[in-house]
CSV table of C-alpha atoms in Angstrom, one decimal:
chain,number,residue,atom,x,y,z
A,1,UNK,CA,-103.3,66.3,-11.5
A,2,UNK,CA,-106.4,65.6,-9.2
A,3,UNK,CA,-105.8,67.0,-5.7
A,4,UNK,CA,-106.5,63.3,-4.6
A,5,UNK,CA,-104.2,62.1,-6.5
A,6,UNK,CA,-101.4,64.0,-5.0
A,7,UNK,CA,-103.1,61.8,-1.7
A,8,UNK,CA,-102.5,58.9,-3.6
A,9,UNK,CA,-99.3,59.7,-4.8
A,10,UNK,CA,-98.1,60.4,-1.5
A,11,UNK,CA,-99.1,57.5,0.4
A,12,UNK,CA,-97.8,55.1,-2.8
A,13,UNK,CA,-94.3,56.9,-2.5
A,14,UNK,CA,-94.6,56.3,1.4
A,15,UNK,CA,-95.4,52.6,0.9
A,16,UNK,CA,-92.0,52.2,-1.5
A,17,UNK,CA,-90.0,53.9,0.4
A,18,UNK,CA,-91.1,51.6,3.9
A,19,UNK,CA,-92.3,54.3,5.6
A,20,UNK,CA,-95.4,53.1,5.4
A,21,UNK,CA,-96.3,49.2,6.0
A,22,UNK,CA,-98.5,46.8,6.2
A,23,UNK,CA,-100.0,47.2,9.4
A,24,UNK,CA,-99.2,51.2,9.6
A,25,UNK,CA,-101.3,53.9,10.1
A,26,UNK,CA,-102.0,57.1,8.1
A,27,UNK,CA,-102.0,60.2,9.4
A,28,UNK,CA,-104.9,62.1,10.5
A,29,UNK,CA,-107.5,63.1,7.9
A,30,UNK,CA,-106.6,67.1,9.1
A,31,UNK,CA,-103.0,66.4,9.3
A,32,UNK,CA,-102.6,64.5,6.1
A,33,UNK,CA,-104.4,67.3,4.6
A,34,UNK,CA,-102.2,70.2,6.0
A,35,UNK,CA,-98.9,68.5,5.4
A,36,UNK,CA,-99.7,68.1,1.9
A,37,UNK,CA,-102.1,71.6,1.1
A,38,UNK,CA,-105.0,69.9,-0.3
A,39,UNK,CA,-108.8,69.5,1.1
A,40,UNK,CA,-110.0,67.2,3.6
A,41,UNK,CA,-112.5,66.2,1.1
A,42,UNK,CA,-109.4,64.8,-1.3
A,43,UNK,CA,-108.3,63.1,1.4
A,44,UNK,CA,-111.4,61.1,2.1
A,45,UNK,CA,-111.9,60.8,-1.8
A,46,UNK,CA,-108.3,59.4,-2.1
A,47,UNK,CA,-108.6,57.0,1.0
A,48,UNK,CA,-112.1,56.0,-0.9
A,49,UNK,CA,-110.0,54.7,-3.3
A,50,UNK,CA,-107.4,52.9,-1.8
A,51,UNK,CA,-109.9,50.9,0.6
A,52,UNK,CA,-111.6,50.0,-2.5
A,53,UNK,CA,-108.5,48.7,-3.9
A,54,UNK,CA,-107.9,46.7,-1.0
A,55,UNK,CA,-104.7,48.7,0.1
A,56,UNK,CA,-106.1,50.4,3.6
A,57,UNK,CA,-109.3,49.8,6.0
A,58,UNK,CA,-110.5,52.9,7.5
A,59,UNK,CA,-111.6,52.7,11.3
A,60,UNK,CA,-114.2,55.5,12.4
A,61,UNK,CA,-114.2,56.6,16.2
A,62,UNK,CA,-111.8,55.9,18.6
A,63,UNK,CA,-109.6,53.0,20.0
A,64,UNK,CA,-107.4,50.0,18.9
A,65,UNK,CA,-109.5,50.3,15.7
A,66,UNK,CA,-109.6,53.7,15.1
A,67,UNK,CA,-107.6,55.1,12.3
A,68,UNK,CA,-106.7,54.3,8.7
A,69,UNK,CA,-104.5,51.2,8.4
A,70,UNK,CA,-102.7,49.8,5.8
A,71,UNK,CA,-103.6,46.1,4.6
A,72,UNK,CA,-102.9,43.6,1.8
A,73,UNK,CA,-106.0,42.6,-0.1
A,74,UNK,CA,-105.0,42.4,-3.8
A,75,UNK,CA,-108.0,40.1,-4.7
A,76,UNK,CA,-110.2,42.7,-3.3
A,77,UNK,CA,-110.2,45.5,-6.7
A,78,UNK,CA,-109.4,43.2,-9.1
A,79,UNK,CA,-112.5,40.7,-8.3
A,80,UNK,CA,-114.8,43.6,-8.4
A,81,UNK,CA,-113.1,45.2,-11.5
A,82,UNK,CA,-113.4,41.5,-13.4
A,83,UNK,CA,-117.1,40.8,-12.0
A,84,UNK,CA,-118.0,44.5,-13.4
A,85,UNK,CA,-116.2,44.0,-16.8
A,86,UNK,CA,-117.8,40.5,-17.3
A,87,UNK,CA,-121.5,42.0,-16.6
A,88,UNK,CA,-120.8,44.6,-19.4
A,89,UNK,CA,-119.6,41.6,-20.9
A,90,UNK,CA,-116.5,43.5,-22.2
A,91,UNK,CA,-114.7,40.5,-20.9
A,92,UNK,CA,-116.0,37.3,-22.5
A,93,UNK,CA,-116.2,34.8,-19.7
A,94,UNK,CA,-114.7,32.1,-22.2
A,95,UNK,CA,-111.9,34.3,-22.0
A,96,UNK,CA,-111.5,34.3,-18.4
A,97,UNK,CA,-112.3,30.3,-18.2
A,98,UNK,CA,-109.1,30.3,-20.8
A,99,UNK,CA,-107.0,32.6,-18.7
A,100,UNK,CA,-108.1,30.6,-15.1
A,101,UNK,CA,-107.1,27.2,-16.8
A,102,UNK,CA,-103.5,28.5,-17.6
A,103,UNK,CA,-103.3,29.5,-14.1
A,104,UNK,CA,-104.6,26.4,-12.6
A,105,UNK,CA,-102.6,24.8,-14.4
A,106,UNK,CA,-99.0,26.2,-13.9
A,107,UNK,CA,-100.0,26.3,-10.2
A,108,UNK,CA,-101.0,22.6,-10.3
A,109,UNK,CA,-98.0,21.9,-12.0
A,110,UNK,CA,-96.1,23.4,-9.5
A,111,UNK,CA,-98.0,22.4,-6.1
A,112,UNK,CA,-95.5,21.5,-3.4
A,113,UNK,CA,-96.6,17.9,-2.9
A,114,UNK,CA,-96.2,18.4,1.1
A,115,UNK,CA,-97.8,21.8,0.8
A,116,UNK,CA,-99.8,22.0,4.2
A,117,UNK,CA,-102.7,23.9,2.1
A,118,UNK,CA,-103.3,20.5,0.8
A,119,UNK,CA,-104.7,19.1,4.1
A,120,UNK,CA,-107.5,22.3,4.0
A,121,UNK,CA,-107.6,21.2,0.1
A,122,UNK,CA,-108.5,17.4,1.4
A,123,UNK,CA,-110.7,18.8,3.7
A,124,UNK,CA,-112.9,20.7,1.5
A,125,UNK,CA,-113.1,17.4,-0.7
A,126,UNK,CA,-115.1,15.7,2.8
A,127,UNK,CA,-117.3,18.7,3.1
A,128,UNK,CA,-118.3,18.4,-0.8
A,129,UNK,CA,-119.0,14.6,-0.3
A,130,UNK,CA,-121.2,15.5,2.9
A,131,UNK,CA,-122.8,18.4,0.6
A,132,UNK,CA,-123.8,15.7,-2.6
A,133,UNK,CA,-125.2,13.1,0.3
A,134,UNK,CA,-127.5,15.6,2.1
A,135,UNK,CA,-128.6,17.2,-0.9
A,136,UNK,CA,-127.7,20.9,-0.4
A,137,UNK,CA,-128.0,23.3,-2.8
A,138,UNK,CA,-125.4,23.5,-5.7
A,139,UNK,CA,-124.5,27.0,-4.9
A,140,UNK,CA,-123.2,25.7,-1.4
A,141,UNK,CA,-121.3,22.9,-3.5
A,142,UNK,CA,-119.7,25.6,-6.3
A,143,UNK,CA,-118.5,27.8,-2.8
A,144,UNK,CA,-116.4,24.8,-1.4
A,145,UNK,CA,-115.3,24.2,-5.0
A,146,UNK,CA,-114.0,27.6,-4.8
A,147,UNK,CA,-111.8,27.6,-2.0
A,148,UNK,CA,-110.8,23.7,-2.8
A,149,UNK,CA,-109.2,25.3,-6.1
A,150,UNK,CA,-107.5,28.3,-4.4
A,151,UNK,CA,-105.9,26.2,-1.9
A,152,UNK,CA,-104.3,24.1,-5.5
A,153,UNK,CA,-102.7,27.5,-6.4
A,154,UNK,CA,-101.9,28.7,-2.7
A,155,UNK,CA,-99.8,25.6,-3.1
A,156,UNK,CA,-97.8,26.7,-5.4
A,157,UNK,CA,-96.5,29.4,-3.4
A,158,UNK,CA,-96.8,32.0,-5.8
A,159,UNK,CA,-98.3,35.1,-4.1
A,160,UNK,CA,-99.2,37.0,-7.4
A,161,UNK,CA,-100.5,33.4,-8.7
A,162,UNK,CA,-102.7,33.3,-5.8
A,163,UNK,CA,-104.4,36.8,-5.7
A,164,UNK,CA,-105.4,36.6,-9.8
A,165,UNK,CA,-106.9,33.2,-9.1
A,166,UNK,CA,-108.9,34.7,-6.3
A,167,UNK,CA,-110.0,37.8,-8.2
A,168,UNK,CA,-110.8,35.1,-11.2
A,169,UNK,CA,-112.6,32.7,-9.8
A,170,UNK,CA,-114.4,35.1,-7.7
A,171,UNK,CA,-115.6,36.9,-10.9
A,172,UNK,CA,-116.9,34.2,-12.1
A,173,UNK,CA,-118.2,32.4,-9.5
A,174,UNK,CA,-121.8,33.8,-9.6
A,175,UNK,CA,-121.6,32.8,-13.3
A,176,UNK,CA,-120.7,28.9,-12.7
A,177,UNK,CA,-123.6,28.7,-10.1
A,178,UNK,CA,-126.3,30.0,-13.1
A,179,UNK,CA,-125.1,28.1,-15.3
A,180,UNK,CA,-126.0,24.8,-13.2
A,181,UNK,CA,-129.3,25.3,-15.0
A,182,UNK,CA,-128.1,24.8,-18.0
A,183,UNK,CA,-127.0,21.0,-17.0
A,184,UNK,CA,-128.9,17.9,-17.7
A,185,UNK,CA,-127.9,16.4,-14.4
A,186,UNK,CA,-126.9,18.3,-11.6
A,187,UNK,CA,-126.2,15.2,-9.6
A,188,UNK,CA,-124.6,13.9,-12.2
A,189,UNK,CA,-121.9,16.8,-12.6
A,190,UNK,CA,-121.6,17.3,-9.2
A,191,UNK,CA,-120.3,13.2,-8.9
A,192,UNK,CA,-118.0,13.9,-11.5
A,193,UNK,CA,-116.7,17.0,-10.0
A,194,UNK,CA,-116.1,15.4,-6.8
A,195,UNK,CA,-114.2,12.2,-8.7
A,196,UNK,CA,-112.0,15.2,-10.9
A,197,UNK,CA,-111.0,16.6,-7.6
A,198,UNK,CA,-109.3,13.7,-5.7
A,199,UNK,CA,-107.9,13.0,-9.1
A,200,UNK,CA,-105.8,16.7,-8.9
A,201,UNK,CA,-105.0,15.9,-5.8
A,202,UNK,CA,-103.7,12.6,-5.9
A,203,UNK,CA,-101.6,13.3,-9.0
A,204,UNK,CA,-99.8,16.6,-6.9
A,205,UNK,CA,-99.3,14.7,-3.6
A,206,UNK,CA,-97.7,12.0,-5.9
A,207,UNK,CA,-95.6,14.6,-7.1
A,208,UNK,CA,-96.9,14.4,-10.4
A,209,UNK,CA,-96.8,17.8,-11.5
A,210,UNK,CA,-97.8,17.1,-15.5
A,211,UNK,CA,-100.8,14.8,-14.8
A,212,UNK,CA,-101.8,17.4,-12.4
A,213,UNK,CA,-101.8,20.1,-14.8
A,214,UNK,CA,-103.9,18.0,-17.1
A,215,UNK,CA,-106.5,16.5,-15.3
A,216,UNK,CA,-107.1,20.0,-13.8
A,217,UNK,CA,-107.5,21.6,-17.1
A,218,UNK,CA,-109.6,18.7,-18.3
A,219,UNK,CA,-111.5,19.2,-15.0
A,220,UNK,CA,-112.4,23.0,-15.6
A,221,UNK,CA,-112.8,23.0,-19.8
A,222,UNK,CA,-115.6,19.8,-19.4
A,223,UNK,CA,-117.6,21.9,-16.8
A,224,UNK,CA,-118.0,25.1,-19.1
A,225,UNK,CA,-118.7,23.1,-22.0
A,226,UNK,CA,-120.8,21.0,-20.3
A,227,UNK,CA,-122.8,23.9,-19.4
A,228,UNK,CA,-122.4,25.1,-22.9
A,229,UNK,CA,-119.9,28.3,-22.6
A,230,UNK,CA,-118.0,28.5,-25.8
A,231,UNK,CA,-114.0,28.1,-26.1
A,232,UNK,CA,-111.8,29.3,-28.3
């Protein structure tokens, strides 16, 4: 085993054991190092890591700041692992389109029709209607369009639900946006889009959990194929 993984291995046990939380700090680089007999460098190499994966921030300097601390950001490796995979195209983004609509769907399915995340949801739908009548760019449209359809799933309460659709639609997010050239009316789409939405969320306020799951799978399969992505 790596020295840095013994770092990593350390700090995981210390996580499942509580002795570490959210919110916590690690030890000194220099004491973390001593305690466990490896190099300062493995200790920097394994923190590397973990603030990569979205597990720890790491403060430089002094203060309130200062420090290594424990976070929560599962969204933040697995966006970047999907967004790298899908460049090598080892991961064909019909694929991921398939594996986002069976998320979206079981979360729209599943949306707490008093959910408050649905009020930020019906919100965002104002915002896109104010983007489509001033004429903004699409790429500002496709952003709001992201966080309408992460609120959907935030409604469902699912916390692991919530972090793969964040890592998901964030891979392919810069992929949606290029592939607005590829359709015949941009206006057009973005109308439709806007109608699709207040559908969604019409059917899950109404407590309509099937129709819901439907028209939202209806919603994201007509864009891509619109755009001409290929589905299996």
């Amino acid at each position: 085993m790596r020295t840095h993984q013994l770092v990593l291995h350390w700090i995981e046990n210390q996580l499942s054991e509580g002795r570490l939380t959210v919110g916590g700090r690690l030890p000194a680089e220099r004491t973390l190092a001593e305690q466990l007999q490896v190099s300062r460098t493995s200790v920097r190499e394994a923190i590397r890591i973990l603030e990569a994966m979205g597990v720890v921030r790491a403060g430089v300097g002094s203060g309130p700041e200062a420090g290594t601390v424990v976070i929560s950001d599962p969204t933040a490796a697995l966006g970047s692992a999907l967004r790298l995979h899908v460049a090598t195209q080892h991961l064909p983004v019909s694929d991921i389109v398939e594996t986002r609509v069976l998320l979206e769907s079981w979360a729209a399915a599943r949306a707490r029709p008093d959910a408050p995340e649905l009020a930020a949801a019906a919100a965002l739908l104002d915002e896109m209607d104010a983007v489509g009548k001033d004429g903004l760019a699409a790429d500002d449209f496709l952003a709001l369009d992201v966080r309408f359809h992460l609120a959907l799933a935030d409604a469902a309460g699912n916390a692991v639900v919530s972090a793969m659709m964040g890592s998901l639609r964030e891979s392919i997010q810069g992929y949606a946006a290029q592939l607005t050239a590829n359709l015949p009316d941009w206006d057009a789409t973005a109308s439709r889009l806007r109608a699709e939405h207040r559908e969604i969320l019409a059917a899950i306020r109404n407590d309509d959990g099937d129709s819901a799951a439907r028209l939202v799978a209806a919603h994201i399969e007509g864009y891509y194929r619109e755009a001409g992505v290929r589905q299996g």
